[in-house]
mmCIF file of C-alpha atoms in Angstrom:
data_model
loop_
_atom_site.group_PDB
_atom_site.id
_atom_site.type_symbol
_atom_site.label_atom_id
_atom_site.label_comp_id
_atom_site.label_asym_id
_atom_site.label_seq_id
_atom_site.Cartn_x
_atom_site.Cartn_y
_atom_site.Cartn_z
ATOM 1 C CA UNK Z 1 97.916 -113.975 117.919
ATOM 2 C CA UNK Z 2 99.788 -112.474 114.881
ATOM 3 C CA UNK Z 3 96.837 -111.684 111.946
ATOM 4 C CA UNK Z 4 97.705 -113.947 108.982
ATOM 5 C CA UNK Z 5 99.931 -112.558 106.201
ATOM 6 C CA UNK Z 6 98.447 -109.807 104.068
ATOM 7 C CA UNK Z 7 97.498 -110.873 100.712
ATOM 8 C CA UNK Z 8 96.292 -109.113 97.359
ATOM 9 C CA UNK Z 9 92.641 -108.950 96.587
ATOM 10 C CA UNK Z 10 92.042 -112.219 94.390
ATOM 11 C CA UNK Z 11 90.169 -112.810 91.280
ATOM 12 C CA UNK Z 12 89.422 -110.451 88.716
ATOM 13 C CA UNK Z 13 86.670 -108.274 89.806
ATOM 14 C CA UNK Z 14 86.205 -104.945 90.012
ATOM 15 C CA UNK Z 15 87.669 -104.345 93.403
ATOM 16 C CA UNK Z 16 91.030 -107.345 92.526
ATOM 17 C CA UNK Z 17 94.149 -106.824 92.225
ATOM 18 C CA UNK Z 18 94.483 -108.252 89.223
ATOM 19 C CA UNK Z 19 91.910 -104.735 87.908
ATOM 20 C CA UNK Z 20 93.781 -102.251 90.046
ATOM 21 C CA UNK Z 21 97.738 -102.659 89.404
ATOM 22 C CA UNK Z 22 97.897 -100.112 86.693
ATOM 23 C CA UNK Z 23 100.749 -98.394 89.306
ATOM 24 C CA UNK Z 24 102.582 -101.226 89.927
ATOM 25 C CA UNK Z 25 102.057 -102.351 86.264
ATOM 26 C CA UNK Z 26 103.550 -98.895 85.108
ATOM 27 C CA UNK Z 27 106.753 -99.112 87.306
ATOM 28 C CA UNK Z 28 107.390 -102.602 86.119
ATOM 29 C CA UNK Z 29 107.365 -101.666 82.758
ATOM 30 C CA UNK Z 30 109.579 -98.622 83.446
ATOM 31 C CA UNK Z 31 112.302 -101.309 84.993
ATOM 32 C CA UNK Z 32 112.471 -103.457 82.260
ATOM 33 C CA UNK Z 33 115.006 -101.873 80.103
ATOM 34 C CA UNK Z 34 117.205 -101.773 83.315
ATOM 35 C CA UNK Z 35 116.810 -105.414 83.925
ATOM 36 C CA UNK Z 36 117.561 -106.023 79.723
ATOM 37 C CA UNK Z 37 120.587 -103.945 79.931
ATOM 38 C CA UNK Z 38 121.683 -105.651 83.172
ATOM 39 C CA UNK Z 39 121.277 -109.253 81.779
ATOM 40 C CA UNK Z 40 123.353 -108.407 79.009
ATOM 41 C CA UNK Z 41 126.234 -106.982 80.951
ATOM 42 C CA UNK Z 42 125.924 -108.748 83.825
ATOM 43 C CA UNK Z 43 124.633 -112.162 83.287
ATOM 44 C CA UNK Z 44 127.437 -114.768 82.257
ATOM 45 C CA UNK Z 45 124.917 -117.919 81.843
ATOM 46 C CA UNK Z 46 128.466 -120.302 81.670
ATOM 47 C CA UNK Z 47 129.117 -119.427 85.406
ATOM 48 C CA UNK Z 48 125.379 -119.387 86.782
ATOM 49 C CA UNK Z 49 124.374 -122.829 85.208
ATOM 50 C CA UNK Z 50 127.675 -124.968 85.653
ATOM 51 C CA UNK Z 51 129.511 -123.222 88.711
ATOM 52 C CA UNK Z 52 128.198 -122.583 92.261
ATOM 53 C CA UNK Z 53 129.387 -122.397 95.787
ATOM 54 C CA UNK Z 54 128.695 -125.930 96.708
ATOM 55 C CA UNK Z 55 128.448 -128.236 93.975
ATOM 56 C CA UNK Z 56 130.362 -128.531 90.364
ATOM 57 C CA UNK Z 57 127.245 -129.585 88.197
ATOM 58 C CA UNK Z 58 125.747 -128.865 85.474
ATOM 59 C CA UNK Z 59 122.064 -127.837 84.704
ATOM 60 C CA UNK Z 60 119.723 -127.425 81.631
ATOM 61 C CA UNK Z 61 117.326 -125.499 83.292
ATOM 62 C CA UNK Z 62 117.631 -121.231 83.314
ATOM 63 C CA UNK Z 63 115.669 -121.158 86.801
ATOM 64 C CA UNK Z 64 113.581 -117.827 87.611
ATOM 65 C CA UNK Z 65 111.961 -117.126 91.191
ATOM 66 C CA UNK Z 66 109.336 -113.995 91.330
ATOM 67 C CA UNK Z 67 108.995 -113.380 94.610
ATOM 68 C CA UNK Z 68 105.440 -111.617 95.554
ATOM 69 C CA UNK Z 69 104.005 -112.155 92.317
ATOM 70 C CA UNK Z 70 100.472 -111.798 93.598
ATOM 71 C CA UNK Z 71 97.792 -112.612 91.266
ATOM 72 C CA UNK Z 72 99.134 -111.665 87.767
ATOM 73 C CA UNK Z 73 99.501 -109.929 85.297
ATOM 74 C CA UNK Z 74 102.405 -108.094 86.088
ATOM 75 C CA UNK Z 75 104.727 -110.828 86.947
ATOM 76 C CA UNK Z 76 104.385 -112.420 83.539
ATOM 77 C CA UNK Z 77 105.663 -108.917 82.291
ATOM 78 C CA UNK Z 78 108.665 -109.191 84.489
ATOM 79 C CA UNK Z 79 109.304 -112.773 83.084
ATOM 80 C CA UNK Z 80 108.519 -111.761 80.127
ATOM 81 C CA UNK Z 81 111.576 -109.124 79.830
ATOM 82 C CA UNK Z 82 114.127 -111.673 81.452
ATOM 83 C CA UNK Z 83 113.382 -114.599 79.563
ATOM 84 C CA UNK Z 84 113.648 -112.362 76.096
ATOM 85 C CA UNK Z 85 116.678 -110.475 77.412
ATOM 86 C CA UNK Z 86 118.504 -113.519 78.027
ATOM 87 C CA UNK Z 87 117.254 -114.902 74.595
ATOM 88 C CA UNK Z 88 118.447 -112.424 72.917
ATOM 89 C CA UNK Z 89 121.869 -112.066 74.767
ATOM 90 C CA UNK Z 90 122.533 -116.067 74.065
ATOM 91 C CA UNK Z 91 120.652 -117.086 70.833
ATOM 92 C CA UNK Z 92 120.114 -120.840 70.693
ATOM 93 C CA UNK Z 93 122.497 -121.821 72.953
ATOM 94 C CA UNK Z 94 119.760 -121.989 75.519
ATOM 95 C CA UNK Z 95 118.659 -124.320 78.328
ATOM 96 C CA UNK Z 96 114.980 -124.988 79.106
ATOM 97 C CA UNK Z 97 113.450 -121.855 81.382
ATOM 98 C CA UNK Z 98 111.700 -122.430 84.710
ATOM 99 C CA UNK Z 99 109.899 -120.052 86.442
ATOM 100 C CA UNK Z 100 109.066 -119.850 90.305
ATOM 101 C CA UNK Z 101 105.829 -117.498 91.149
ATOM 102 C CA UNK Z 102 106.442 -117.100 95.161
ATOM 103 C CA UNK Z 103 103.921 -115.685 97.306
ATOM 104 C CA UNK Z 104 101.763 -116.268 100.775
ATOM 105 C CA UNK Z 105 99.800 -119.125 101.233
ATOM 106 C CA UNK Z 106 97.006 -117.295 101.089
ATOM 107 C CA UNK Z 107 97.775 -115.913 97.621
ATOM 108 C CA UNK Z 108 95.262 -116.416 94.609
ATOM 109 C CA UNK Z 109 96.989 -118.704 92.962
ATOM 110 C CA UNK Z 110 94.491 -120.199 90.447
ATOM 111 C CA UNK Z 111 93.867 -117.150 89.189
ATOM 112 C CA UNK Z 112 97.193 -116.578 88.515
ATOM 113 C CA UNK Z 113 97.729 -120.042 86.823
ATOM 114 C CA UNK Z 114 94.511 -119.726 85.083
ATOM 115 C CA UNK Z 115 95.787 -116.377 83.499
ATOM 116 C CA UNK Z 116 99.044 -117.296 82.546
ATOM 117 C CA UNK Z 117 99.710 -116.379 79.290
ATOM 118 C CA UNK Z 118 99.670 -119.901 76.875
ATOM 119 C CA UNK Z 119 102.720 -119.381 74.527
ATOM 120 C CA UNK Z 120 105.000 -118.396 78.150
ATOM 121 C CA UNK Z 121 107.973 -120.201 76.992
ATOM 122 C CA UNK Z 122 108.486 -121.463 80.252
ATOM 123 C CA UNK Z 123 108.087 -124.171 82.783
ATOM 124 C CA UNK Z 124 105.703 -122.322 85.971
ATOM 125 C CA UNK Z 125 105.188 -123.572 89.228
ATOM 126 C CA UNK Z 126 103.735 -121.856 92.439
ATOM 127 C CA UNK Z 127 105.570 -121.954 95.472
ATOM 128 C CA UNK Z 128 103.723 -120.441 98.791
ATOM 129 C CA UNK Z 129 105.535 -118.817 101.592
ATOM 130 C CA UNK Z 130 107.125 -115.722 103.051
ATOM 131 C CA UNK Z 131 110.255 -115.041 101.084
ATOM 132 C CA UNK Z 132 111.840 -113.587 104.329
ATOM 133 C CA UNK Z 133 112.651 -118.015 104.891
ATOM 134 C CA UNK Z 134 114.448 -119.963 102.852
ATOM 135 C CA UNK Z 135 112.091 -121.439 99.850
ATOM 136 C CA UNK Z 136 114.660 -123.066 97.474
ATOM 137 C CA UNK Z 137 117.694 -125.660 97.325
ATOM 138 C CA UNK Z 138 121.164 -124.310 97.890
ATOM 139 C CA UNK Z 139 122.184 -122.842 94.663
ATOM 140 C CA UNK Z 140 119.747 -123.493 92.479
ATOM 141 C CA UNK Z 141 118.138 -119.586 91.406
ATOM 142 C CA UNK Z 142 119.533 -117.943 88.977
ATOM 143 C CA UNK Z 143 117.438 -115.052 88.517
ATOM 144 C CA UNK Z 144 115.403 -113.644 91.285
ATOM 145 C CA UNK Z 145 112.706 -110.346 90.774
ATOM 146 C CA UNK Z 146 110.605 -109.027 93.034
ATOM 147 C CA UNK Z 147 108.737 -105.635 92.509
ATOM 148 C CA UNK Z 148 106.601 -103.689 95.575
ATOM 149 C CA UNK Z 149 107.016 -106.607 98.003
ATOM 150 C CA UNK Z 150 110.079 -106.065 99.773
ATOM 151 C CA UNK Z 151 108.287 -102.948 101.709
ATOM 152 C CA UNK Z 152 106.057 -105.244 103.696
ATOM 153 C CA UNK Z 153 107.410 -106.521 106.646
ATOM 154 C CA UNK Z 154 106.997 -109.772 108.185
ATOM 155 C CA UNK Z 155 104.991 -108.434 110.934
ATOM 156 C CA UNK Z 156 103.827 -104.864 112.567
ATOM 157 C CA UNK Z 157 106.245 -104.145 115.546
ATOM 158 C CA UNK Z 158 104.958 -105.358 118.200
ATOM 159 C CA UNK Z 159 105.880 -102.385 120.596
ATOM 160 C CA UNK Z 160 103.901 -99.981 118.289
ATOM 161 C CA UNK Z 161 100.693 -101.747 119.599
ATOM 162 C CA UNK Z 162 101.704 -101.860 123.171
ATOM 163 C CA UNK Z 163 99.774 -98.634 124.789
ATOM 164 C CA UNK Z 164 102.406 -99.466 127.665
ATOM 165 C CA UNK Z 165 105.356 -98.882 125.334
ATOM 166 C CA UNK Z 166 107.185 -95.613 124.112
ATOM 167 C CA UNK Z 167 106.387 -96.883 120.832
ATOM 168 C CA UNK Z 168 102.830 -96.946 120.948
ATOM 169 C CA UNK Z 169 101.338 -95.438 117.707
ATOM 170 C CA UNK Z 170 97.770 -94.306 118.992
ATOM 171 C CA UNK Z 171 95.427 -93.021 116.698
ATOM 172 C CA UNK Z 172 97.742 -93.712 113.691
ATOM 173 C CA UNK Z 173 98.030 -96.434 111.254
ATOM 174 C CA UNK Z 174 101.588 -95.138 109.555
ATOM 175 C CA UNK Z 175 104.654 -93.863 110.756
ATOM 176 C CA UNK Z 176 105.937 -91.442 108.983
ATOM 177 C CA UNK Z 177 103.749 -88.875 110.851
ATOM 178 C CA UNK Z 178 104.171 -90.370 114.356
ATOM 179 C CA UNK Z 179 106.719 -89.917 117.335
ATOM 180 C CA UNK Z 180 110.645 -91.104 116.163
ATOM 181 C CA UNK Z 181 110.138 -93.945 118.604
ATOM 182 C CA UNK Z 182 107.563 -95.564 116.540
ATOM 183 C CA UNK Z 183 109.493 -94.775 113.354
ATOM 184 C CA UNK Z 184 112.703 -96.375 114.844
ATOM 185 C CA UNK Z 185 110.773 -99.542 115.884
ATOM 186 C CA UNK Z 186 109.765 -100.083 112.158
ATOM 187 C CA UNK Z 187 113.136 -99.121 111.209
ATOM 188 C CA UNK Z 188 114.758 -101.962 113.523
ATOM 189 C CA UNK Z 189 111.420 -104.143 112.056
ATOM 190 C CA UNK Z 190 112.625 -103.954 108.151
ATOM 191 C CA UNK Z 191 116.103 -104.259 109.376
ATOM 192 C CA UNK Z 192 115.818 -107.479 110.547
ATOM 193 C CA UNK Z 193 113.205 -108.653 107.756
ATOM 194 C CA UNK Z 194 115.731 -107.490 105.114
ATOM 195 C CA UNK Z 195 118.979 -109.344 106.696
ATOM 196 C CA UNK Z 196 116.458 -112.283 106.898
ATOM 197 C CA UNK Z 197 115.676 -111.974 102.964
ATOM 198 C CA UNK Z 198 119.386 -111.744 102.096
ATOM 199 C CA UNK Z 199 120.551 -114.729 104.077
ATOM 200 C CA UNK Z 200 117.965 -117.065 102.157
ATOM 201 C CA UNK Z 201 118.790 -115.720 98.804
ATOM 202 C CA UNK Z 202 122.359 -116.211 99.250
ATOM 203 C CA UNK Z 203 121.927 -119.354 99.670
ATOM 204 C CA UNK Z 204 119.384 -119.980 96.964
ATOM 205 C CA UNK Z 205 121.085 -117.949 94.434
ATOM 206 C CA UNK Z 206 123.807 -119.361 92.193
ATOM 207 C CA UNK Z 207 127.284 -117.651 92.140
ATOM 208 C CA UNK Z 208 126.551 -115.045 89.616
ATOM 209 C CA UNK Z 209 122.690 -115.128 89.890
ATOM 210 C CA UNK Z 210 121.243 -112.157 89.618
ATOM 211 C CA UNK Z 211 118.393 -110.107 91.652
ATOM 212 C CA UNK Z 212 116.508 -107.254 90.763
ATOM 213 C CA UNK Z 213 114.309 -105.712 93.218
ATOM 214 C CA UNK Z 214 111.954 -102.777 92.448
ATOM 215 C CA UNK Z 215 110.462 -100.784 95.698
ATOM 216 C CA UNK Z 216 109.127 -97.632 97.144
ATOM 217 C CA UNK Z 217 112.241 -95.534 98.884
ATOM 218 C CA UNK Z 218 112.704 -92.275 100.624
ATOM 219 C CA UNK Z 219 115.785 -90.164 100.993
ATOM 220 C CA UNK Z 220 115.312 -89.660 104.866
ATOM 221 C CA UNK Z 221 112.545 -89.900 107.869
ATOM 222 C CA UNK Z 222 111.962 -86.116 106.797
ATOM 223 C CA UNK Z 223 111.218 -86.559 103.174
ATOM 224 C CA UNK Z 224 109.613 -89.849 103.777
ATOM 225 C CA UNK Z 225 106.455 -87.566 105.349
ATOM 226 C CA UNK Z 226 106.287 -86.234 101.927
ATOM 227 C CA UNK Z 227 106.212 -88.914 99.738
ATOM 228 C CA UNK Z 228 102.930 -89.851 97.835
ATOM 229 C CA UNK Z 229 102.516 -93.154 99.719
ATOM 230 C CA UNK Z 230 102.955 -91.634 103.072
ATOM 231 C CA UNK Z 231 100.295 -89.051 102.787
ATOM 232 C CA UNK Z 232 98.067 -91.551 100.708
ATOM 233 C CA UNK Z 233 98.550 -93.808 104.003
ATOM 234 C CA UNK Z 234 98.500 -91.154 106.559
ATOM 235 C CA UNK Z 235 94.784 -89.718 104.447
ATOM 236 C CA UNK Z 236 93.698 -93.795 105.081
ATOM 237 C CA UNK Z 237 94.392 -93.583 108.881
ATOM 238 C CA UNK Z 238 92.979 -90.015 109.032
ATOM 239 C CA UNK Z 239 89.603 -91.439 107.159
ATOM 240 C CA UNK Z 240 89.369 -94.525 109.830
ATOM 241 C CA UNK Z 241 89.528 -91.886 112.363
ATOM 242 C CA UNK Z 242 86.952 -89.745 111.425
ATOM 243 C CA UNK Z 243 85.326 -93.058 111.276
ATOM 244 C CA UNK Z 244 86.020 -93.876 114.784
ATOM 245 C CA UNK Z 245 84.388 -90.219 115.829
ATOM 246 C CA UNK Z 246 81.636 -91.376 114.513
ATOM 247 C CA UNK Z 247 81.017 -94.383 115.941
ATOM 248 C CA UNK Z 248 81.334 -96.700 112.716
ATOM 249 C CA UNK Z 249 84.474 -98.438 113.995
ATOM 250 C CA UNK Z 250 85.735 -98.544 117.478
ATOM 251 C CA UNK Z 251 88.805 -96.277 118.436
ATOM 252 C CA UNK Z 252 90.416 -99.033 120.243
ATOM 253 C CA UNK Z 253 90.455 -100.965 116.842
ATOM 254 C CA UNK Z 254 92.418 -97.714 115.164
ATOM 255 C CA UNK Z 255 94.920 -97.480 117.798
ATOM 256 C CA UNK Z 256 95.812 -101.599 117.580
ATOM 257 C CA UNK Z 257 95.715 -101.125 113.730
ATOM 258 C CA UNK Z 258 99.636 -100.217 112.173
ATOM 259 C CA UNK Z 259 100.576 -100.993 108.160
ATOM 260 C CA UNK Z 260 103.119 -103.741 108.092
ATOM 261 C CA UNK Z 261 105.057 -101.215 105.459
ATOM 262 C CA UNK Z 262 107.937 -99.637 105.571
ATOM 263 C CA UNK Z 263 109.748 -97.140 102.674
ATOM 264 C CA UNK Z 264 113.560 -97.625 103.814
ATOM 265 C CA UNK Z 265 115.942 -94.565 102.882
ATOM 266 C CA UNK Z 266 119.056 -95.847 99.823
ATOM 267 C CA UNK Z 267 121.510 -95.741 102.584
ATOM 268 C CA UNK Z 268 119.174 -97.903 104.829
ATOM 269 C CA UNK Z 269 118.826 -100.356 101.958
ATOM 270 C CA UNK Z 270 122.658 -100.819 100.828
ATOM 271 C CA UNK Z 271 123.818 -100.393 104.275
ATOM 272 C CA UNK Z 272 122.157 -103.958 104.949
ATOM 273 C CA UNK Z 273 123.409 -105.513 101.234
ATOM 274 C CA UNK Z 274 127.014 -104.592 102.291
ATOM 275 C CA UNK Z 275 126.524 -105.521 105.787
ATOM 276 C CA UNK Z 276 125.351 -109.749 104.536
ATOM 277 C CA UNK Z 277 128.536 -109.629 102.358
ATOM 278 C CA UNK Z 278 126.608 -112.156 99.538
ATOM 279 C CA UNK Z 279 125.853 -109.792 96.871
ATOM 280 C CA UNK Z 280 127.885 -106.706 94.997
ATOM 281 C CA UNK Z 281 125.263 -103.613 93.677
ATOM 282 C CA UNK Z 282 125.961 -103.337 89.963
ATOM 283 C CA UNK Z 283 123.327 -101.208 89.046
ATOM 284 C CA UNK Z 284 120.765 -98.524 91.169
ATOM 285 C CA UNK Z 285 118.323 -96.499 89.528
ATOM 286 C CA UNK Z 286 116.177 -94.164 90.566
ATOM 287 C CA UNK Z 287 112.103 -93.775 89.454
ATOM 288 C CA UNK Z 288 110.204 -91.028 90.150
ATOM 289 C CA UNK Z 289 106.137 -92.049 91.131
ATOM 290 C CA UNK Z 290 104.281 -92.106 87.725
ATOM 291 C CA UNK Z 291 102.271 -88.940 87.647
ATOM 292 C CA UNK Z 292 98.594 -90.163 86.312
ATOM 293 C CA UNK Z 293 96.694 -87.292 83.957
ATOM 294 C CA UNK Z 294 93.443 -87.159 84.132
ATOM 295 C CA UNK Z 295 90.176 -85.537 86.188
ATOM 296 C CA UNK Z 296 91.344 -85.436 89.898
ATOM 297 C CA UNK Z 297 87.725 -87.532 90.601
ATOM 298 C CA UNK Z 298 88.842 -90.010 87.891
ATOM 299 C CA UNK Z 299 92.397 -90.183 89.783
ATOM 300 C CA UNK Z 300 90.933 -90.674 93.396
ATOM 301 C CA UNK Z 301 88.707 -93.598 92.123
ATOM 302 C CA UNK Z 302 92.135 -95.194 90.669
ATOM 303 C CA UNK Z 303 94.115 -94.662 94.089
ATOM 304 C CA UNK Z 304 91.086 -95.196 96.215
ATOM 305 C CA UNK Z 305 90.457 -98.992 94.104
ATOM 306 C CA UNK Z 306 94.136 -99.887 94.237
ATOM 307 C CA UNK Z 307 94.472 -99.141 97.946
ATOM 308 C CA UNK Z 308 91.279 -101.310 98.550
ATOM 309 C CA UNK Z 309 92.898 -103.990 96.637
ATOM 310 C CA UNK Z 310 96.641 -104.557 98.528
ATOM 311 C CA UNK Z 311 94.679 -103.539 102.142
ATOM 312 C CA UNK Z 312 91.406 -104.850 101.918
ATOM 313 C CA UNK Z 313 92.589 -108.418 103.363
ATOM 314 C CA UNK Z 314 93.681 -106.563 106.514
ATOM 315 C CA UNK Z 315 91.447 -104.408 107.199
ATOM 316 C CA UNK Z 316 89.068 -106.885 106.958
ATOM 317 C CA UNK Z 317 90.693 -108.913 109.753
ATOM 318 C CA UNK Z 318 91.072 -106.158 112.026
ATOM 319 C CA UNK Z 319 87.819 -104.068 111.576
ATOM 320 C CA UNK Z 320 85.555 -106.605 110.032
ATOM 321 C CA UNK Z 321 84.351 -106.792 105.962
ATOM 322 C CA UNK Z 322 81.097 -104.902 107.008
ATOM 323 C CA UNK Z 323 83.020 -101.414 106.901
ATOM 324 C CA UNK Z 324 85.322 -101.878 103.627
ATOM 325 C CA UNK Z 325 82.477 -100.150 101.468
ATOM 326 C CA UNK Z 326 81.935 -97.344 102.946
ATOM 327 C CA UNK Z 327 85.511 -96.699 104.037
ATOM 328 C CA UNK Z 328 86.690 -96.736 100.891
ATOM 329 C CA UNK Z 329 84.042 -94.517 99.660
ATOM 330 C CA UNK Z 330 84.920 -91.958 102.092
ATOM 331 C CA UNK Z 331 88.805 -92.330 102.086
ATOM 332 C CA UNK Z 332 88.025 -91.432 97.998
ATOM 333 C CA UNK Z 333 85.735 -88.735 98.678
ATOM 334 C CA UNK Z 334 88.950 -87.138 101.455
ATOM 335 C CA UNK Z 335 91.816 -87.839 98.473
ATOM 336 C CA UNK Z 336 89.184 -85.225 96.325
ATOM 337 C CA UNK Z 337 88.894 -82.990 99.007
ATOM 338 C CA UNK Z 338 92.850 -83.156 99.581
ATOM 339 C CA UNK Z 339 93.451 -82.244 95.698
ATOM 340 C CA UNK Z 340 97.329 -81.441 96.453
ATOM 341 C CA UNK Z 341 98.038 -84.506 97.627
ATOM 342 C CA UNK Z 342 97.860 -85.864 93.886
ATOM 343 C CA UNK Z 343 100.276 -83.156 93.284
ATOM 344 C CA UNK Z 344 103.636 -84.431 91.720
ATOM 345 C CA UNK Z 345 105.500 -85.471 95.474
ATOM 346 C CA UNK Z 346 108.799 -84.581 95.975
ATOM 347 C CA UNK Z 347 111.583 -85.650 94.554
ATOM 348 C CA UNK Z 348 113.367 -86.701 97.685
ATOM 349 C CA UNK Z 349 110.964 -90.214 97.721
ATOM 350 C CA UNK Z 350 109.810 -92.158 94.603
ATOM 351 C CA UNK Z 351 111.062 -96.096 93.413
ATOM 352 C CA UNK Z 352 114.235 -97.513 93.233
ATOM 353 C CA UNK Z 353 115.592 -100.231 90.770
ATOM 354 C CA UNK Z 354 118.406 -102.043 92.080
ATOM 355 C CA UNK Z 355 120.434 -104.969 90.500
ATOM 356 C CA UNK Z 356 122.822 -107.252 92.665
ATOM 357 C CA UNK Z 357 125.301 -110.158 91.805
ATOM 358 C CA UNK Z 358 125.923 -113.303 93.795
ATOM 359 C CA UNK Z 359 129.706 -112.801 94.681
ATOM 360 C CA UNK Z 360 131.804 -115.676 94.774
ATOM 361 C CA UNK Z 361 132.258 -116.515 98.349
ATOM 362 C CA UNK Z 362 131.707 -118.932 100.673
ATOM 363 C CA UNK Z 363 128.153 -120.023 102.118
ATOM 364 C CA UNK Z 364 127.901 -119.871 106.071
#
């Protein structure tokens, strides 16, 4: 049986999401005078709102779909820059906005609704799901953004839990430090999840919709081992290990535990955009991983809370919610101990901004 979909810590305690998103929070922010500048050279609100590939009419409604918005805050700061940059690009001559927050079913969504901010500007509604399915009418998005959600995958490999396959990823919860058979089976993995998430959009999206995305990349399977987020993932499996030799988990559980992540290389990612046909790249840029100041005690807290918060609801299901505490206590207490690995990474890996069109062709 597959484990159900991974979803964000909820509420807005001390170990939520909603408290430890500062990263995520920080790269958003970064992206928004990308997707300002885009709107305004890019967006032609005539051809979005009264022209699309299947029908000729009309519509007074700008439509918006965040997709992964998790619990808040940071997708109202993602609205928040696309509603104002289209404002300000069109003045009164405005339709109504109406904004989609997309996410699993098991997503907090009260808590998002109950923190949405009161003077929005704009029509919200929740819609639960995996974004790697269609979720929307034909045509009828005309802005889509989605920011650290396009790395998770539908669903571990299956071949990288299979002790009988070449693929099996024993005592390892990652890939980037395992055999090139288990890397290639998450490779073919996000392949297929991405061509999956393209399809639907194209035919969600409105000729001349936009879509930013904003995601974790590496430059190649060798630089991908040195990124912060592999070695930050690689620490977690080495801590659950340790764990194991102790007795406080069983080994067994390790082995049959993999990350449904994957950091895809630039080439791997517009590779698959040219290969579905439905969308031009107008824009690409290229963020390097905020590097935090601070005590390195006071920065393995922050990592060690934020980890806890997007992996919690896994590890849960795997290993049981008896050994979250002192997991995460330890994994801190091993990102102290391993002070270079809050080093400034290299610069081969980091985030990437990307901006694609809805071209004007055909639907399948």
């Amino acid at each position: 049986m597959e484990p159900r979909p991974n979803c964000m810590n909820g509420g807005v305690g001390p170990t939520s999401y909603f408290q430890n998103s500062s990263h995520q929070r920080a790269g958003i922010s970064a992206a928004t005078a990308f997707i300002q500048d885009g709107i305004a050279e890019e967006l032609e609100l005539g051809v979005v709102l009264h022209n699309n590939d299947v029908y000729s009419t009309a519509t007074n409604s700008f439509v918006i779909a965040d997709l992964g918005c998790s619990v808040g805050p940071n997708t109202f700061l993602a609205v928040e820059a696309i509603t104002e940059a289209v404002r300000l690009k069109y003045g009164t001559a405005l339709p109504q906005f109406h904004v989609f927050f997309n996410d699993q079913v098991g997503n907090d969504f009260n808590t998002l609704f109950r923190s949405l901010p009161p003077d929005a500007g704009y029509f919200a509604a929740g819609v639960a799901g995996s974004f790697y399915r269609r979720l929307f009418p034909n045509s009828s998005i005309h802005f889509v953004h989605s920011s650290y959600a396009l790395p998770w995958l539908s669903r571990v490999p299956k071949e990288v839990g299979d002790e009988n396959s070449a693929s099996w990823n024993k005592g390892r919860i990652f890939y980037t430090d395992a055999p090139g058979e288990v890397w290639t089976a998450y490779a073919a993995q996000y392949a297929e999840d991405l061509r999956s998430f393209l399809q639907a959009r194209a035919e969600e999206v409105a000729v001349g919709g936009l879509m930013a995305l904003l995601f974790p990349f590496s430059q190649s399977r060798n630089s991908s081992k040195e990124s912060l987020l592999s070695r930050l993932y690689t620490l977690l499996g080495s801590t659950l290990m340790d764990m194991a030799k102790t007795g406080e988990v069983e080994e067994e559980k390790v082995d049959s535990f993999n990350l449904p992540i994957y950091l895809p290389s630039v080439t791997e990612f517009k590779g698959l955009v040219e290969e579905n046909g439905y969308f031009s790249v107008v824009r690409t840029e290229l963020l390097p991983p905020p590097v935090s100041g601070g005590a390195n005690k006071v920065i393995a807290r922050a990592v060690s809370m934020s980890m806890r918060a997007s992996k919690e609801g896994l590890i849960s299901d795997h290993f049981g919610s008896q050994v979250v505490d002192d997991l995460f206590e330890k994994y801190e207490k091993n990102i102290i101990d391993s002070s270079d690995i809050l080093q400034n990474p290299t610069g081969a890996a980091g985030e990437l901004f990307v901006l694609l069109k809805r071209k004007p062709l055909a639907m399948n």
